[in-house]
mmCIF file of C-alpha atoms in Angstrom:
data_model
loop_
_atom_site.group_PDB
_atom_site.id
_atom_site.type_symbol
_atom_site.label_atom_id
_atom_site.label_comp_id
_atom_site.label_asym_id
_atom_site.label_seq_id
_atom_site.Cartn_x
_atom_site.Cartn_y
_atom_site.Cartn_z
ATOM 1 C CA MET A 4 24.018 66.791 22.129
ATOM 2 C CA LEU A 5 20.304 67.025 20.352
ATOM 3 C CA LYS A 6 21.091 66.136 17.730
ATOM 4 C CA THR A 7 22.652 62.641 19.042
ATOM 5 C CA PHE A 8 19.148 61.924 20.885
ATOM 6 C CA PHE A 9 17.000 62.760 17.754
ATOM 7 C CA GLY A 10 19.291 59.573 15.929
ATOM 8 C CA PHE A 11 18.509 57.661 19.062
ATOM 9 C CA LEU A 12 15.340 58.312 17.465
ATOM 10 C CA LEU A 13 15.903 58.172 14.496
ATOM 11 C CA ALA A 14 17.289 54.794 14.639
ATOM 12 C CA VAL A 15 13.968 53.239 16.586
ATOM 13 C CA ALA A 16 11.704 54.776 14.055
ATOM 14 C CA VAL A 17 13.871 53.738 11.055
ATOM 15 C CA PHE A 18 13.919 49.882 12.771
ATOM 16 C CA PHE A 19 10.967 50.281 13.349
ATOM 17 C CA SER A 20 9.973 51.040 9.593
ATOM 18 C CA THR A 21 11.782 48.150 8.400
ATOM 19 C CA LEU A 22 9.706 45.978 10.041
ATOM 20 C CA GLY A 23 6.770 47.717 8.769
ATOM 21 C CA ILE A 24 8.417 48.034 4.678
ATOM 22 C CA VAL A 25 8.811 43.992 5.849
ATOM 23 C CA LEU A 26 5.339 44.167 6.573
ATOM 24 C CA ILE A 27 4.260 45.472 3.927
ATOM 25 C CA ARG A 28 6.330 43.298 1.267
ATOM 26 C CA LEU A 29 4.121 39.656 3.134
ATOM 27 C CA GLN A 30 1.171 41.707 1.468
ATOM 28 C CA ASN A 31 2.616 40.803 -1.792
ATOM 29 C CA PRO A 32 0.581 37.504 -3.067
ATOM 30 C CA ASP A 33 3.513 36.536 -5.965
ATOM 31 C CA PHE A 34 6.801 37.861 -3.946
ATOM 32 C CA LEU A 35 5.083 35.161 -1.772
ATOM 33 C CA VAL A 36 4.704 32.728 -4.095
ATOM 34 C CA LYS A 37 7.593 33.265 -5.312
ATOM 35 C CA GLN A 38 9.313 32.482 -1.871
ATOM 36 C CA ALA A 39 6.916 29.100 -2.032
ATOM 37 C CA ARG A 40 8.430 27.848 -5.214
ATOM 38 C CA GLU A 41 11.971 28.890 -4.249
ATOM 39 C CA ILE A 42 12.151 26.968 -1.080
ATOM 40 C CA ASN A 43 10.162 23.909 -2.947
ATOM 41 C CA LEU A 44 7.268 23.469 -0.707
ATOM 42 C CA TYR A 45 5.315 21.562 -2.823
ATOM 43 C CA GLY A 46 7.683 18.668 -3.012
ATOM 44 C CA ARG A 47 8.375 18.628 0.503
ATOM 45 C CA LEU A 48 4.399 18.389 1.857
ATOM 46 C CA ALA A 49 3.711 16.354 -0.827
ATOM 47 C CA ASP A 50 7.121 13.749 0.732
ATOM 48 C CA ASN A 51 6.024 14.210 3.756
ATOM 49 C CA LEU A 52 2.058 13.497 3.454
ATOM 50 C CA GLU A 53 3.087 9.206 2.607
ATOM 51 C CA PRO A 54 3.347 9.200 6.660
ATOM 52 C CA LEU A 55 -0.392 9.984 7.291
ATOM 53 C CA LEU A 56 -1.424 7.919 4.180
ATOM 54 C CA ALA A 57 -0.516 4.834 6.501
ATOM 55 C CA HIS A 58 -4.032 4.326 8.201
ATOM 56 C CA GLY A 59 -7.577 4.814 6.360
ATOM 57 C CA SER A 60 -7.803 5.193 3.080
ATOM 58 C CA ALA A 61 -4.150 3.278 1.802
ATOM 59 C CA GLU A 62 -5.570 0.286 4.271
ATOM 60 C CA GLU A 63 -8.915 0.488 2.940
ATOM 61 C CA LEU A 64 -7.771 1.233 -0.628
ATOM 62 C CA SER A 65 -5.252 -1.955 -0.523
ATOM 63 C CA LEU A 66 -2.862 0.444 -1.171
ATOM 64 C CA THR A 67 1.309 1.376 -0.635
ATOM 65 C CA PRO A 68 1.121 5.454 1.269
ATOM 66 C CA GLN A 69 3.631 5.754 -1.476
ATOM 67 C CA GLU A 70 0.737 4.696 -4.426
ATOM 68 C CA LEU A 71 -1.340 6.771 -2.446
ATOM 69 C CA ASN A 72 0.647 9.487 -1.856
ATOM 70 C CA ASP A 73 1.972 9.276 -5.949
ATOM 71 C CA ALA A 74 -1.836 9.590 -6.880
ATOM 72 C CA LEU A 75 -2.131 12.875 -4.760
ATOM 73 C CA LYS A 76 0.328 14.671 -6.792
ATOM 74 C CA THR A 77 -1.094 13.500 -10.301
ATOM 75 C CA ALA A 78 -4.240 14.903 -9.480
ATOM 76 C CA ILE A 79 -2.762 18.190 -7.720
ATOM 77 C CA ASP A 80 0.452 18.593 -9.297
ATOM 78 C CA GLY A 81 2.484 21.679 -8.353
ATOM 79 C CA GLU A 82 2.008 23.949 -10.797
ATOM 80 C CA GLN A 83 -2.081 23.519 -9.505
ATOM 81 C CA PHE A 84 -0.671 23.853 -5.682
ATOM 82 C CA TYR A 85 0.710 27.090 -6.216
ATOM 83 C CA ASP A 86 -2.124 28.642 -8.273
ATOM 84 C CA PHE A 87 -3.953 27.984 -5.633
ATOM 85 C CA ILE A 88 -2.311 30.063 -3.334
ATOM 86 C CA SER A 89 -1.892 32.810 -4.895
ATOM 87 C CA LEU A 90 -5.700 33.018 -5.555
ATOM 88 C CA TYR A 91 -6.051 32.178 -2.258
ATOM 89 C CA LEU A 92 -3.323 35.020 -1.700
ATOM 90 C CA ARG A 93 -5.208 37.687 -3.189
ATOM 91 C CA ALA A 94 -8.615 36.635 -2.147
ATOM 92 C CA VAL A 95 -7.527 36.784 1.382
ATOM 93 C CA ILE A 96 -4.795 39.337 2.225
ATOM 94 C CA PRO A 97 -7.131 42.608 0.757
ATOM 95 C CA TRP A 98 -9.229 41.313 3.358
ATOM 96 C CA LEU A 99 -7.399 41.153 5.968
ATOM 97 C CA THR A 100 -6.257 44.366 5.859
ATOM 98 C CA GLY A 101 -8.863 45.910 5.299
ATOM 99 C CA ASP A 102 -9.142 46.843 2.039
ATOM 100 C CA THR A 103 -12.120 45.098 0.882
ATOM 101 C CA ASN A 104 -14.815 43.840 3.638
ATOM 102 C CA GLU A 105 -15.794 40.608 1.876
ATOM 103 C CA LEU A 106 -14.736 38.045 1.686
ATOM 104 C CA GLN A 107 -14.793 35.009 -0.632
ATOM 105 C CA PHE A 108 -12.874 32.269 -2.327
ATOM 106 C CA SER A 109 -13.952 28.948 -4.194
ATOM 107 C CA TYR A 110 -11.919 26.398 -6.090
ATOM 108 C CA SER A 111 -13.479 24.076 -7.556
ATOM 109 C CA LEU A 112 -11.403 20.847 -6.357
ATOM 110 C CA ALA A 113 -13.561 19.150 -9.259
ATOM 111 C CA GLU A 114 -11.025 18.196 -11.431
ATOM 112 C CA SER A 115 -8.655 16.770 -9.452
ATOM 113 C CA LYS A 116 -11.030 14.620 -8.567
ATOM 114 C CA SER A 117 -11.433 12.776 -11.317
ATOM 115 C CA ARG A 118 -8.165 12.732 -12.100
ATOM 116 C CA PHE A 119 -7.286 11.172 -8.678
ATOM 117 C CA ARG A 120 -10.073 8.981 -8.728
ATOM 118 C CA ASP A 121 -8.796 7.599 -11.628
ATOM 119 C CA GLN A 122 -5.080 6.972 -10.770
ATOM 120 C CA LEU A 123 -6.768 4.673 -7.967
ATOM 121 C CA SER A 124 -9.105 3.589 -9.897
ATOM 122 C CA ALA A 125 -5.749 2.777 -12.602
ATOM 123 C CA LYS A 126 -3.673 1.487 -9.541
ATOM 124 C CA LEU A 127 -6.004 -1.094 -8.057
ATOM 125 C CA THR A 128 -6.846 -2.242 -11.954
ATOM 126 C CA ASN A 129 -3.374 -3.579 -11.942
ATOM 127 C CA LYS A 130 -2.834 -5.090 -9.180
ATOM 128 C CA TYR A 131 -5.506 -7.025 -9.313
ATOM 129 C CA GLU A 132 -4.175 -7.994 -12.239
ATOM 130 C CA ASN A 133 -0.966 -9.114 -10.794
ATOM 131 C CA LEU A 134 -3.006 -11.929 -8.558
ATOM 132 C CA PRO A 135 -2.824 -15.821 -8.946
ATOM 133 C CA GLU A 136 -5.587 -17.288 -10.125
ATOM 134 C CA CYS A 137 -8.889 -18.163 -7.640
ATOM 135 C CA GLN A 138 -9.309 -21.460 -7.288
ATOM 136 C CA SER A 139 -12.696 -22.845 -7.307
ATOM 137 C CA ASN A 140 -12.956 -22.861 -3.236
ATOM 138 C CA GLN A 141 -11.624 -19.246 -3.601
ATOM 139 C CA LEU A 142 -15.364 -18.328 -5.404
ATOM 140 C CA LYS A 143 -17.392 -17.995 -2.840
ATOM 141 C CA ASN A 144 -15.752 -15.175 -1.073
ATOM 142 C CA TRP A 145 -14.676 -13.400 -3.617
ATOM 143 C CA GLY A 146 -15.440 -9.262 -3.773
ATOM 144 C CA PHE A 147 -14.183 -5.646 -2.869
ATOM 145 C CA ASP A 148 -16.338 -5.363 0.146
ATOM 146 C CA SER A 149 -12.589 -5.335 1.909
ATOM 147 C CA GLY A 150 -10.332 -3.631 -0.346
ATOM 148 C CA LEU A 151 -8.729 -5.965 -2.325
ATOM 149 C CA PRO A 152 -9.657 -9.376 -3.332
ATOM 150 C CA GLU A 153 -7.653 -12.257 -2.477
ATOM 151 C CA CYS A 154 -7.315 -13.579 -6.141
ATOM 152 C CA ARG A 155 -8.119 -12.732 -9.292
ATOM 153 C CA LEU A 156 -11.420 -14.269 -11.292
ATOM 154 C CA SER A 157 -9.674 -16.015 -15.058
ATOM 155 C CA GLY A 158 -11.162 -14.295 -17.116
ATOM 156 C CA GLY A 159 -11.955 -10.246 -16.915
ATOM 157 C CA SER A 160 -15.156 -8.843 -16.368
ATOM 158 C CA ALA A 161 -17.731 -6.689 -16.195
ATOM 159 C CA GLU A 162 -18.116 -7.469 -12.586
ATOM 160 C CA VAL A 163 -14.418 -5.922 -11.542
ATOM 161 C CA GLU A 164 -14.610 -2.397 -12.514
ATOM 162 C CA ILE A 165 -18.224 -1.588 -11.040
ATOM 163 C CA GLN A 166 -16.096 -3.577 -8.561
ATOM 164 C CA ILE A 167 -12.694 -1.166 -8.237
ATOM 165 C CA ASP A 168 -14.826 1.983 -9.665
ATOM 166 C CA SER A 169 -17.992 0.906 -6.651
ATOM 167 C CA LEU A 170 -14.380 1.239 -3.664
ATOM 168 C CA VAL A 171 -12.555 4.275 -5.435
ATOM 169 C CA GLY A 172 -15.370 6.095 -5.312
ATOM 170 C CA ALA A 173 -17.397 5.451 -1.803
ATOM 171 C CA ARG A 174 -13.759 7.286 -0.564
ATOM 172 C CA VAL A 175 -12.925 9.860 -2.765
ATOM 173 C CA ASP A 176 -16.378 10.949 -3.016
ATOM 174 C CA GLU A 177 -15.676 11.909 0.948
ATOM 175 C CA LEU A 178 -13.168 14.981 -0.515
ATOM 176 C CA PRO A 179 -15.188 18.200 -0.528
ATOM 177 C CA ASP A 180 -16.010 19.653 -4.513
ATOM 178 C CA ASP A 181 -15.111 22.409 -3.349
ATOM 179 C CA ILE A 182 -12.696 24.929 -1.217
ATOM 180 C CA LEU A 183 -14.496 27.656 0.098
ATOM 181 C CA LEU A 184 -14.419 31.001 1.994
ATOM 182 C CA ASN A 185 -16.863 33.038 3.027
ATOM 183 C CA GLU A 186 -17.960 33.233 6.526
ATOM 184 C CA PRO A 187 -14.428 34.055 8.659
ATOM 185 C CA SER A 188 -13.922 32.467 11.683
ATOM 186 C CA SER A 189 -13.807 33.998 15.417
ATOM 187 C CA ASN A 190 -9.979 33.553 15.110
ATOM 188 C CA LEU A 191 -9.418 34.794 11.889
ATOM 189 C CA LEU A 192 -11.222 37.661 11.806
ATOM 190 C CA GLN A 193 -9.448 38.317 16.242
ATOM 191 C CA MET A 194 -5.913 38.421 13.022
ATOM 192 C CA ARG A 195 -7.393 40.717 10.754
ATOM 193 C CA ALA A 196 -8.648 43.319 13.658
ATOM 194 C CA ASN A 197 -5.062 42.699 14.283
ATOM 195 C CA VAL A 198 -2.964 42.939 9.870
ATOM 196 C CA ILE A 199 -5.143 46.245 10.808
ATOM 197 C CA ARG A 200 -4.153 47.429 13.632
ATOM 198 C CA ALA A 201 -0.218 46.746 11.755
ATOM 199 C CA GLY A 202 -0.579 48.472 9.579
ATOM 200 C CA GLN A 203 -2.077 51.176 11.029
ATOM 201 C CA ALA A 204 0.812 51.973 13.393
ATOM 202 C CA VAL A 205 3.385 51.410 11.046
ATOM 203 C CA LYS A 206 2.057 54.327 8.969
ATOM 204 C CA ALA A 207 2.039 55.818 12.236
ATOM 205 C CA VAL A 208 6.281 55.170 12.689
ATOM 206 C CA HIS A 209 6.268 55.511 8.972
ATOM 207 C CA LEU A 210 5.536 59.071 9.469
ATOM 208 C CA ALA A 211 7.424 59.752 13.078
ATOM 209 C CA THR A 212 10.486 59.188 10.610
ATOM 210 C CA VAL A 213 10.056 61.311 7.482
ATOM 211 C CA VAL A 214 8.808 64.172 10.234
ATOM 212 C CA LEU A 215 12.414 63.494 12.293
ATOM 213 C CA ILE A 216 13.936 63.423 9.189
ATOM 214 C CA GLY A 217 12.550 66.826 8.096
ATOM 215 C CA LEU A 218 13.230 67.903 11.726
ATOM 216 C CA MET A 219 16.932 67.161 11.745
ATOM 217 C CA LEU A 220 17.539 68.431 7.655
ATOM 218 C CA LEU A 221 15.771 71.588 8.355
ATOM 219 C CA ILE A 222 17.423 72.086 11.843
ATOM 220 C CA TRP A 223 21.213 71.183 11.043
ATOM 221 C CA ARG A 224 20.761 71.466 6.480
ATOM 222 C CA ALA A 225 23.572 69.347 5.060
ATOM 223 C CA ARG A 226 25.371 68.897 8.538
ATOM 224 C CA ALA A 227 22.625 66.029 9.415
ATOM 225 C CA LEU A 228 23.244 64.355 7.000
ATOM 226 C CA THR A 229 26.109 62.289 8.482
ATOM 227 C CA THR A 230 23.724 61.261 11.770
ATOM 228 C CA ILE A 231 20.834 60.628 10.037
ATOM 229 C CA GLY A 232 23.720 58.315 8.250
ATOM 230 C CA GLY A 233 24.646 56.809 11.148
ATOM 231 C CA ALA A 234 20.728 55.807 11.810
ATOM 232 C CA PHE A 235 19.849 54.540 9.127
ATOM 233 C CA LEU A 236 23.865 52.144 8.993
ATOM 234 C CA PHE A 237 23.419 50.653 12.893
ATOM 235 C CA VAL A 238 20.253 49.245 12.457
ATOM 236 C CA GLY A 239 21.525 47.370 8.669
ATOM 237 C CA LEU A 240 23.904 46.959 11.323
ATOM 238 C CA VAL A 241 21.836 45.267 13.708
ATOM 239 C CA GLN A 242 19.383 43.913 11.514
ATOM 240 C CA LEU A 243 23.201 41.468 9.316
ATOM 241 C CA GLY A 244 23.296 40.981 13.137
ATOM 242 C CA PHE A 245 20.196 39.109 13.502
ATOM 243 C CA SER A 246 20.235 37.782 9.561
ATOM 244 C CA LEU A 247 24.329 35.546 10.241
ATOM 245 C CA VAL A 248 23.264 34.822 14.100
ATOM 246 C CA ALA A 249 19.748 34.831 14.525
ATOM 247 C CA TRP A 250 17.683 32.886 12.378
ATOM 248 C CA ASP A 251 19.582 29.466 12.237
ATOM 249 C CA TRP A 252 18.359 30.007 16.126
ATOM 250 C CA VAL A 253 15.082 30.895 15.737
ATOM 251 C CA GLY A 254 14.676 27.727 13.384
ATOM 252 C CA ARG A 255 16.253 26.007 15.812
ATOM 253 C CA ASN A 256 13.517 26.749 18.234
ATOM 254 C CA VAL A 257 10.935 25.743 16.188
ATOM 255 C CA ALA A 258 11.760 22.569 15.130
ATOM 256 C CA ASP A 259 12.242 22.068 19.055
ATOM 257 C CA LEU A 260 8.548 22.727 19.694
ATOM 258 C CA LEU A 261 6.799 21.251 16.214
ATOM 259 C CA SER A 262 9.000 18.132 16.753
ATOM 260 C CA GLY A 263 8.106 17.629 20.235
ATOM 261 C CA GLY A 264 5.626 13.973 20.337
ATOM 262 C CA GLY A 265 2.211 13.876 20.937
ATOM 263 C CA GLU A 266 -0.935 12.681 18.462
ATOM 264 C CA SER A 267 0.586 15.354 16.821
ATOM 265 C CA ALA A 268 3.988 14.025 16.580
ATOM 266 C CA GLN A 269 2.670 13.291 12.631
ATOM 267 C CA LEU A 270 1.663 16.501 11.887
ATOM 268 C CA ALA A 271 5.130 18.436 13.184
ATOM 269 C CA PRO A 272 6.971 17.404 9.402
ATOM 270 C CA ILE A 273 3.748 19.362 7.673
ATOM 271 C CA GLY A 274 3.645 21.894 10.503
ATOM 272 C CA LEU A 275 7.697 22.437 10.471
ATOM 273 C CA ASP A 276 7.788 22.672 6.672
ATOM 274 C CA LEU A 277 5.284 25.591 6.650
ATOM 275 C CA ALA A 278 7.531 27.261 9.295
ATOM 276 C CA THR A 279 10.152 27.236 8.095
ATOM 277 C CA THR A 280 8.359 29.144 4.300
ATOM 278 C CA ILE A 281 7.330 31.561 6.580
ATOM 279 C CA LEU A 282 10.905 31.820 8.260
ATOM 280 C CA GLU A 283 12.528 32.093 4.787
ATOM 281 C CA VAL A 284 9.665 34.608 3.414
ATOM 282 C CA LEU A 285 10.621 36.953 6.393
ATOM 283 C CA LYS A 286 14.331 35.683 6.175
ATOM 284 C CA THR A 287 13.939 36.894 1.862
ATOM 285 C CA ALA A 288 12.569 39.716 3.194
ATOM 286 C CA LEU A 289 14.393 41.532 5.609
ATOM 287 C CA GLY A 290 17.593 40.723 3.698
ATOM 288 C CA ASN A 291 17.036 42.754 0.199
ATOM 289 C CA LEU A 292 15.800 45.387 3.559
ATOM 290 C CA THR A 293 19.182 45.272 5.270
ATOM 291 C CA ILE A 294 21.396 45.128 1.898
ATOM 292 C CA LEU A 295 19.170 48.848 0.881
ATOM 293 C CA THR A 296 19.490 50.120 4.763
ATOM 294 C CA LEU A 297 23.571 49.869 4.867
ATOM 295 C CA SER A 298 23.680 50.975 1.692
ATOM 296 C CA SER A 299 21.485 54.060 2.632
ATOM 297 C CA GLY A 300 23.212 54.947 5.688
ATOM 298 C CA VAL A 301 26.503 54.643 3.893
ATOM 299 C CA LEU A 302 25.322 56.868 1.014
ATOM 300 C CA MET A 303 24.491 59.218 3.673
ATOM 301 C CA ILE A 304 27.615 59.358 5.082
ATOM 302 C CA ILE A 305 29.436 59.909 2.446
ATOM 303 C CA LEU A 306 27.553 63.045 1.677
ATOM 304 C CA GLY A 307 27.755 65.066 4.979
ATOM 305 C CA LEU A 308 30.861 64.450 4.717
ATOM 306 C CA ILE A 309 31.143 66.436 1.412
ATOM 307 C CA TYR A 310 27.964 68.631 2.046
ATOM 308 C CA GLY A 311 28.229 69.325 5.542
ATOM 309 C CA ARG A 312 30.939 70.646 6.992
ATOM 310 C CA LYS A 313 31.293 74.946 7.825
ATOM 311 C CA PRO A 314 32.343 77.554 5.191
ATOM 312 C CA VAL A 315 35.790 78.224 6.476
ATOM 313 C CA SER A 316 35.494 81.727 6.572
ATOM 314 C CA LYS A 317 37.650 83.598 4.235
ATOM 315 C CA GLU A 318 40.925 85.600 5.867
ATOM 316 C CA LYS A 319 39.725 88.966 5.242
ATOM 317 C CA SER A 320 41.982 90.747 3.217
ATOM 318 C CA ALA A 321 44.940 93.161 4.307
#
């Protein structure tokens, strides 16, 4: 009876220990970037930007959302996107976990802005060159004040290049030159406090798990292996059942939550992609851990059956 009670306590401790290991896994920037690559986060986010570009700069520059999106993807390609994520995570995660008290992150967008400007200028120039030639009655209102003019001037003109550069430059210059993070917001500070407390709880649970296993081995020795293995096996089966059933349910509920109407409806696809990334990371981390938990449980049960047998007393010789 006592061994069963210890086994129940151990199962609870192992369950929370595995969640703690997942939390530790999520603190690895390389793992997170790898998962982002595997689900093609860059491509998914880029594809969902077009609806957001249908207004504003696209109309002002006389470009379609697809043309503006293509220019953005040229300015910031996939490798640069994942490199940014890696650098950002390496700066933020140690601060969030309390490993450092200084938060310093800076990322220059100067080269990206330059490429973006060149791409927009090239697209506008190409569109301008395909316009019909201006008639005499159109010259009076010719200009780039409201975007692309209705017609093009006969022959080349340095004025055209200046006008296009000015039009594009006014929009691109509105973008920041750097992404800076050195003064965390109150929400980020609260998140840091929660992450630090979670890390302390994980250490306490891991210690409790080790102590329980040590006590069981000390009291029942090899016979405790079957009970310990049963606890690991039970937790692994619970995790397996969750992986087979619950992840789809969670994904559907997140999709329903983010696809609601309102002013933020246009942001729903991007929010859904980010949420999907987080779920995929959790699913992968917990899935790998489930295999390890099940394997450990089966191994300890086998060892318990082999070494946990009570020795049979030899019959006294007559």
